[in-house]
Amino acid sequence: MNQGILLSSSGGAEIDFFIHGVFQYKLFGQDLWITTTHICVLIVMLTLVLFAIAARVTISHASEVPGTFQNIIELIVEKLDHMVNGVMGIHASKFRNYIETIFIFILFCNISGLLGLRPPTADYGVTFALGLMTFVLIHFNKFRYQHVSGVIKGLCDPWPIWAPINIIGDVAVPISLSLRLFANVLSGVVMEALVYGLLSRIALFWPAALHVYFDLFSGAIQTYVFCMLTMTYVSQACDTEDA
Amino acid sequence: MSFDVNFIKGCSAIGAGLAVIAGIGPGVGQGIAAGHAAAAVGRNPGAKSDITSTMLLGQAVAETTGLYGLLVAMLLMFVQPLAK
């Protein structure tokens, strides 16, 4: 069943870390599936939207002496602004919204494994979309700031013969970014599924340590790394020759 | 010359085991990075937070090659492209 979805074909009965199809529909003659990934992404999005509405209401009635929730929001925004400013410098104001949005989204996706969901970032479709957005952002800004002449000069960096190697290097960026995030989260999901599937009789309290490492620690680190590399690549693309 | 499907599946499992040996490289690399970070903190304890974040970033990037080995192993084990 569910042929064509990566890592979803015919798993064992007990060890279950695969993506499952929930229902099937047809679009332009193709069989498409609504999978558990879509549902988990929707749950994460719903949580974030509710959080955003609550934050909006709190900030619009902001008080001089902040309450608990206002304090938390200010802390999050200040920390993320500090991170973006530290890496991007003068370009920070243009990319702050995007970077902080994907930071919070990826973080919530990664730690949703704590709540019994299958983390949506353990599906290559999700992380590859994030990698493609980074790719578009890099090359849009490259053409915008360095213009066509600068891009061609960058491609023929040492000598014009090296242009194919530089193109391969550019194409490899979104693939390595997305595979890094995907494989890290997937390894956590697989490890937890193996523990729960094979050691289900003695898996009583100690798998919590696995969740702390794989979901919280590894998820937070990989979120940080993804945003950090995106910021580095984009601010490299924004740097002009004379700057 | 054709082989039995079970033979191919067994060979896939052996190949998956061999692919995970790729984890040695990132292990050594991350250890070296952590050792140098510890030395740097010893020399300049004030810069501990900067050193820690740089070390974690470098380690996470170095981990990628090991994760490629893991992905190859997972594909061999669960998608089994050779046994089809």
Short mmCIF file of C-alpha atoms in Angstrom, two decimals:
data_model
loop_
_atom_site.label_atom_id
_atom_site.label_comp_id
_atom_site.label_asym_id
_atom_site.label_seq_id
_atom_site.Cartn_x
_atom_site.Cartn_y
_atom_site.Cartn_z
CA MET A 1 0.00 0.00 0.00
CA ASN A 2 0.94 3.66 -0.31
CA GLN A 3 3.54 3.05 -2.98
CA GLY A 4 5.50 6.10 -3.95
CA ILE A 5 5.66 7.80 -0.56
CA LEU A 6 9.26 7.66 0.59
CA LEU A 7 9.83 5.26 3.46
CA SER A 8 6.18 4.34 3.67
CA SER A 9 6.12 0.96 1.98
CA SER A 10 4.99 -2.02 4.04
CA GLY A 11 6.53 -1.74 7.50
CA GLY A 12 6.39 -4.35 10.21
CA ALA A 13 3.45 -4.52 12.54
CA GLU A 14 5.21 -3.34 15.68
CA ILE A 15 7.99 -1.11 14.44
CA ASP A 16 6.13 1.82 12.99
CA PHE A 17 7.89 4.97 11.91
CA PHE A 18 6.46 5.21 8.41
CA ILE A 19 4.33 7.90 6.88
CA HIS A 20 0.77 6.66 6.49
CA GLY A 21 -1.78 7.74 3.93
CA VAL A 22 -5.03 8.90 5.51
CA PHE A 23 -7.14 9.24 2.40
CA GLN A 24 -6.60 9.23 -1.31
CA TYR A 25 -7.84 11.67 -3.93
CA LYS A 26 -7.36 12.16 -7.62
CA LEU A 27 -6.01 15.35 -9.20
CA PHE A 28 -5.33 15.62 -12.95
CA GLY A 29 -5.34 11.82 -13.20
CA GLN A 30 -2.74 11.36 -10.46
CA ASP A 31 -3.33 9.44 -7.26
CA LEU A 32 -2.44 11.71 -4.39
CA TRP A 33 -2.53 11.07 -0.66
CA ILE A 34 -3.31 13.18 2.37
CA THR A 35 -0.71 11.74 4.75
CA THR A 36 -0.01 11.95 8.46
CA THR A 37 2.61 14.59 7.61
CA HIS A 38 -0.07 16.95 6.30
CA ILE A 39 -2.12 16.47 9.45
CA CYS A 40 0.86 17.05 11.75
CA VAL A 41 1.83 20.19 9.81
CA LEU A 42 -1.75 21.42 10.16
CA ILE A 43 -1.68 20.80 13.91
CA VAL A 44 1.62 22.65 14.24
CA MET A 45 0.29 25.53 12.12
CA LEU A 46 -2.91 25.72 14.16
CA THR A 47 -0.86 25.89 17.39
CA LEU A 48 1.31 28.64 15.95
CA VAL A 49 -1.68 30.63 14.67
CA LEU A 50 -3.38 30.45 18.06
CA PHE A 51 -0.12 31.49 19.74
CA ALA A 52 0.23 34.37 17.28
CA ILE A 53 -3.32 35.58 17.91
CA ALA A 54 -2.77 35.42 21.67
CA ALA A 55 0.54 37.30 21.28
CA ARG A 56 -1.15 39.91 19.08
CA VAL A 57 -3.89 40.52 21.62
CA THR A 58 -1.37 40.78 24.46
CA ILE A 59 0.98 43.12 22.61
CA SER A 60 -1.81 45.45 21.48
CA HIS A 61 -2.71 45.96 25.15
CA ALA A 62 0.95 46.05 26.20
CA SER A 63 1.59 47.44 29.66
CA GLU A 64 4.59 49.28 31.02
CA VAL A 65 5.26 46.54 33.54
CA PRO A 66 4.95 43.35 31.44
CA GLY A 67 2.98 40.37 32.63
CA THR A 68 4.10 36.76 32.26
CA PHE A 69 2.95 36.16 28.70
CA GLN A 70 4.16 39.54 27.45
CA ASN A 71 7.54 38.84 29.05
CA ILE A 72 7.79 35.49 27.25
CA ILE A 73 6.93 37.05 23.87
CA GLU A 74 9.43 39.87 24.35
CA LEU A 75 12.11 37.38 25.37
CA ILE A 76 11.54 35.21 22.27
CA VAL A 77 11.55 38.16 19.87
CA GLU A 78 14.61 39.72 21.49
CA LYS A 79 16.63 36.49 21.37
CA LEU A 80 15.72 35.79 17.74
CA ASP A 81 16.41 39.40 16.71
CA HIS A 82 19.79 39.20 18.42
CA MET A 83 20.61 35.98 16.53
CA VAL A 84 19.62 37.43 13.14
CA ASN A 85 21.38 40.75 13.76
CA GLY A 86 24.57 38.98 14.79
CA VAL A 87 24.84 37.06 11.52
CA MET A 88 23.32 39.30 8.88
CA GLY A 89 24.40 42.74 10.08
CA ILE A 90 23.04 45.48 7.82
CA HIS A 91 20.79 43.12 5.87
CA ALA A 92 19.04 41.86 9.02
CA SER A 93 15.96 44.08 8.78
CA LYS A 94 14.88 42.66 5.42
CA PHE A 95 15.10 38.98 6.37
CA ARG A 96 14.19 39.11 10.07
CA ASN A 97 10.54 38.15 9.55
CA TYR A 98 11.26 35.18 7.30
CA ILE A 99 14.12 33.73 9.35
CA GLU A 100 12.27 34.02 12.67
CA THR A 101 9.13 32.49 11.15
CA ILE A 102 10.93 29.41 9.83
CA PHE A 103 12.89 29.16 13.08
CA ILE A 104 9.72 28.90 15.14
CA PHE A 105 8.05 26.62 12.57
CA ILE A 106 10.95 24.14 12.39
CA LEU A 107 11.38 24.21 16.17
CA PHE A 108 7.71 23.39 16.75
CA CYS A 109 7.84 20.69 14.05
CA ASN A 110 10.88 19.07 15.65
CA ILE A 111 9.57 19.07 19.21
CA SER A 112 6.09 17.90 18.17
CA GLY A 113 7.47 14.37 18.62
CA LEU A 114 7.11 14.97 22.36
CA LEU A 115 3.35 15.20 21.93
CA GLY A 116 3.07 11.87 20.12
CA LEU A 117 2.95 13.31 16.61
CA ARG A 118 5.29 12.11 13.90
CA PRO A 119 7.53 15.16 13.41
CA PRO A 120 6.64 16.69 10.02
CA THR A 121 10.32 17.44 9.36
CA ALA A 122 10.93 13.67 9.22
CA ASP A 123 9.29 13.82 5.77
CA TYR A 124 11.62 14.80 2.95
CA GLY A 125 8.79 16.73 1.28
CA VAL A 126 8.69 19.27 4.10
CA THR A 127 12.43 19.84 4.47
CA PHE A 128 13.02 19.95 0.73
CA ALA A 129 10.39 22.69 0.44
CA LEU A 130 12.27 24.64 3.12
CA GLY A 131 15.55 24.06 1.29
CA LEU A 132 14.01 25.24 -1.99
CA MET A 133 12.79 28.44 -0.33
CA THR A 134 16.36 29.09 0.84
CA PHE A 135 17.61 28.39 -2.70
CA VAL A 136 15.15 30.88 -4.22
CA LEU A 137 16.02 33.46 -1.57
CA ILE A 138 19.77 33.08 -2.24
CA HIS A 139 19.52 33.42 -6.00
CA PHE A 140 16.86 36.16 -6.03
CA ASN A 141 19.07 38.29 -3.80
CA LYS A 142 22.18 37.40 -5.78
CA PHE A 143 20.61 38.76 -8.96
CA ARG A 144 19.18 41.74 -7.10
CA TYR A 145 22.36 42.91 -5.39
CA GLN A 146 25.18 41.66 -7.64
CA HIS A 147 23.26 42.00 -10.95
CA VAL A 148 23.83 39.67 -13.91
CA SER A 149 27.45 40.70 -14.40
CA GLY A 150 28.32 39.95 -10.78
CA VAL A 151 26.59 36.56 -10.92
CA ILE A 152 28.50 35.58 -14.06
CA LYS A 153 31.73 36.79 -12.50
CA GLY A 154 30.97 34.71 -9.40
CA LEU A 155 30.32 31.62 -11.52
CA CYS A 156 33.65 31.93 -13.34
CA ASP A 157 35.40 32.47 -10.03
CA PRO A 158 38.98 31.29 -10.50
CA TRP A 159 38.72 30.49 -14.21
CA PRO A 160 35.75 30.12 -16.58
CA ILE A 161 36.43 26.36 -16.79
CA TRP A 162 35.24 26.03 -13.19
CA ALA A 163 31.70 27.23 -13.98
CA PRO A 164 30.15 23.71 -14.01
CA ILE A 165 31.68 22.93 -10.62
CA ASN A 166 30.34 26.20 -9.22
CA ILE A 167 26.87 25.42 -10.59
CA ILE A 168 26.96 21.97 -8.95
CA GLY A 169 28.01 23.66 -5.73
CA ASP A 170 25.03 26.00 -5.95
CA VAL A 171 22.58 23.18 -6.61
CA ALA A 172 24.01 21.14 -3.74
CA VAL A 173 23.15 23.82 -1.17
CA PRO A 174 19.38 23.18 -0.82
CA ILE A 175 19.88 19.41 -1.07
CA SER A 176 22.45 19.25 1.72
CA LEU A 177 20.47 21.71 3.88
CA SER A 178 17.27 19.73 3.59
CA LEU A 179 18.91 16.29 3.88
CA ARG A 180 20.72 17.35 7.06
CA LEU A 181 17.50 18.37 8.80
CA PHE A 182 15.57 15.39 7.42
CA ALA A 183 18.13 12.76 8.37
CA ASN A 184 18.63 14.14 11.87
CA VAL A 185 14.95 14.13 12.71
CA LEU A 186 14.40 10.80 10.94
CA SER A 187 17.20 9.14 12.91
CA GLY A 188 15.48 10.23 16.14
CA VAL A 189 12.11 8.94 14.95
CA VAL A 190 13.59 5.59 13.90
CA MET A 191 15.48 5.18 17.17
CA GLU A 192 12.38 5.89 19.25
CA ALA A 193 10.26 3.57 17.10
CA LEU A 194 12.83 0.78 17.52
CA VAL A 195 12.87 1.23 21.29
CA TYR A 196 9.08 1.31 21.56
CA GLY A 197 8.65 -1.54 19.10
CA LEU A 198 11.34 -3.99 20.18
CA LEU A 199 11.65 -3.19 23.89
CA SER A 200 7.98 -2.42 24.52
CA ARG A 201 7.90 -4.55 27.69
CA ILE A 202 10.65 -2.63 29.47
CA ALA A 203 10.19 0.77 27.82
CA LEU A 204 8.55 2.33 30.86
CA PHE A 205 10.14 5.62 31.95
CA TRP A 206 13.66 5.69 30.58
CA PRO A 207 12.71 6.46 26.93
CA ALA A 208 12.04 9.99 28.21
CA ALA A 209 15.82 10.48 28.08
CA LEU A 210 15.75 9.58 24.38
CA HIS A 211 13.01 12.13 23.80
CA VAL A 212 15.00 14.80 25.60
CA TYR A 213 18.03 14.11 23.42
CA PHE A 214 16.45 13.45 20.03
CA ASP A 215 13.44 15.77 20.15
CA LEU A 216 14.53 18.67 22.32
CA PHE A 217 18.34 18.85 22.03
CA SER A 218 18.87 17.57 18.50
CA GLY A 219 15.76 19.33 17.22
CA ALA A 220 16.79 22.68 18.67
CA ILE A 221 20.36 22.32 17.38
CA GLN A 222 19.22 21.43 13.87
CA THR A 223 16.76 24.33 13.83
CA TYR A 224 19.58 26.67 14.82
CA VAL A 225 21.88 25.18 12.18
CA PHE A 226 19.29 25.44 9.41
CA CYS A 227 18.55 29.10 10.17
CA MET A 228 22.24 29.90 10.67
CA LEU A 229 23.25 28.42 7.31
CA THR A 230 20.32 30.08 5.53
CA MET A 231 21.34 33.43 6.99
CA THR A 232 25.00 32.90 6.06
CA TYR A 233 24.22 31.97 2.46
CA VAL A 234 21.71 34.80 2.01
CA SER A 235 23.98 37.45 3.48
CA GLN A 236 26.81 36.18 1.25
CA ALA A 237 24.49 36.63 -1.72
CA CYS A 238 23.64 40.16 -0.58
CA ASP A 239 27.27 41.25 -0.31
CA THR A 240 28.27 43.27 -3.33
CA GLU A 241 31.82 43.57 -4.58
CA ASP A 242 32.39 47.12 -3.32
CA ALA A 243 30.75 46.64 0.07
CA MET B 1 22.35 -14.96 -14.01
CA SER B 2 19.60 -14.17 -11.52
CA PHE B 3 19.56 -14.34 -7.75
CA ASP B 4 16.90 -15.23 -5.26
CA VAL B 5 15.03 -12.21 -3.77
CA ASN B 6 15.91 -13.30 -0.23
CA PHE B 7 19.59 -13.42 -1.15
CA ILE B 8 19.36 -9.85 -2.45
CA LYS B 9 17.56 -8.74 0.72
CA GLY B 10 20.28 -10.31 2.87
CA CYS B 11 22.97 -8.58 0.84
CA SER B 12 21.04 -5.31 1.23
CA ALA B 13 21.10 -5.75 5.00
CA ILE B 14 24.88 -6.35 4.93
CA GLY B 15 25.27 -3.27 2.73
CA ALA B 16 23.19 -1.24 5.19
CA GLY B 17 25.47 -2.34 8.02
CA LEU B 18 28.53 -1.37 6.00
CA ALA B 19 27.02 2.02 5.10
CA VAL B 20 26.61 2.97 8.75
CA ILE B 21 30.40 2.64 9.19
CA ALA B 22 30.36 6.16 7.70
CA GLY B 23 29.56 7.24 11.26
CA ILE B 24 33.22 6.83 12.26
CA GLY B 25 34.32 9.96 10.40
CA PRO B 26 31.88 12.43 11.97
CA GLY B 27 32.55 10.85 15.36
CA VAL B 28 36.28 11.55 15.11
CA GLY B 29 35.63 15.01 13.67
CA GLN B 30 33.16 16.01 16.34
CA GLY B 31 35.51 14.78 19.03
CA ILE B 32 38.33 16.90 17.64
CA ALA B 33 36.02 19.93 17.46
CA ALA B 34 34.86 19.43 21.05
CA GLY B 35 38.45 18.99 22.26
CA HIS B 36 39.58 22.20 20.62
CA ALA B 37 36.53 24.01 21.98
CA ALA B 38 37.40 22.80 25.49
CA ALA B 39 40.96 24.07 25.02
CA ALA B 40 39.59 27.41 23.79
CA VAL B 41 37.32 27.75 26.82
CA GLY B 42 40.31 26.98 29.04
CA ARG B 43 42.28 29.77 27.40
CA ASN B 44 39.44 32.31 27.33
CA PRO B 45 36.60 31.43 29.73
CA GLY B 46 34.80 34.71 29.00
CA ALA B 47 33.98 33.66 25.42
CA LYS B 48 32.33 30.41 26.49
CA SER B 49 28.92 31.03 24.88
CA ASP B 50 30.39 32.10 21.53
CA ILE B 51 32.72 29.09 21.48
CA THR B 52 29.88 26.71 22.35
CA SER B 53 27.60 27.97 19.58
CA THR B 54 30.41 27.88 17.01
CA MET B 55 31.34 24.36 18.08
CA LEU B 56 27.74 23.13 17.84
CA LEU B 57 27.32 24.67 14.38
CA GLY B 58 30.53 23.10 13.10
CA GLN B 59 29.67 19.74 14.61
CA ALA B 60 26.21 19.75 13.07
CA VAL B 61 27.68 20.49 9.64
CA ALA B 62 30.33 17.78 10.08
CA GLU B 63 27.59 15.32 11.01
CA THR B 64 26.11 15.52 7.51
CA THR B 65 28.37 12.91 5.91
CA GLY B 66 27.50 10.41 8.63
CA LEU B 67 23.82 11.11 8.06
CA TYR B 68 24.24 10.38 4.35
CA GLY B 69 25.52 6.95 5.34
CA LEU B 70 22.51 6.53 7.61
CA LEU B 71 20.16 7.50 4.76
CA VAL B 72 21.77 4.96 2.43
CA ALA B 73 21.34 2.33 5.12
CA MET B 74 17.69 3.26 5.65
CA LEU B 75 16.97 3.13 1.92
CA LEU B 76 18.66 -0.28 1.63
CA MET B 77 16.78 -1.65 4.63
CA PHE B 78 13.26 -0.28 4.21
CA VAL B 79 12.78 0.79 0.59
CA GLN B 80 14.86 -2.12 -0.79
CA PRO B 81 15.40 -0.77 -4.31
CA LEU B 82 17.54 -3.76 -5.35
CA ALA B 83 14.99 -6.45 -4.42
CA LYS B 84 12.29 -5.15 -6.79
#
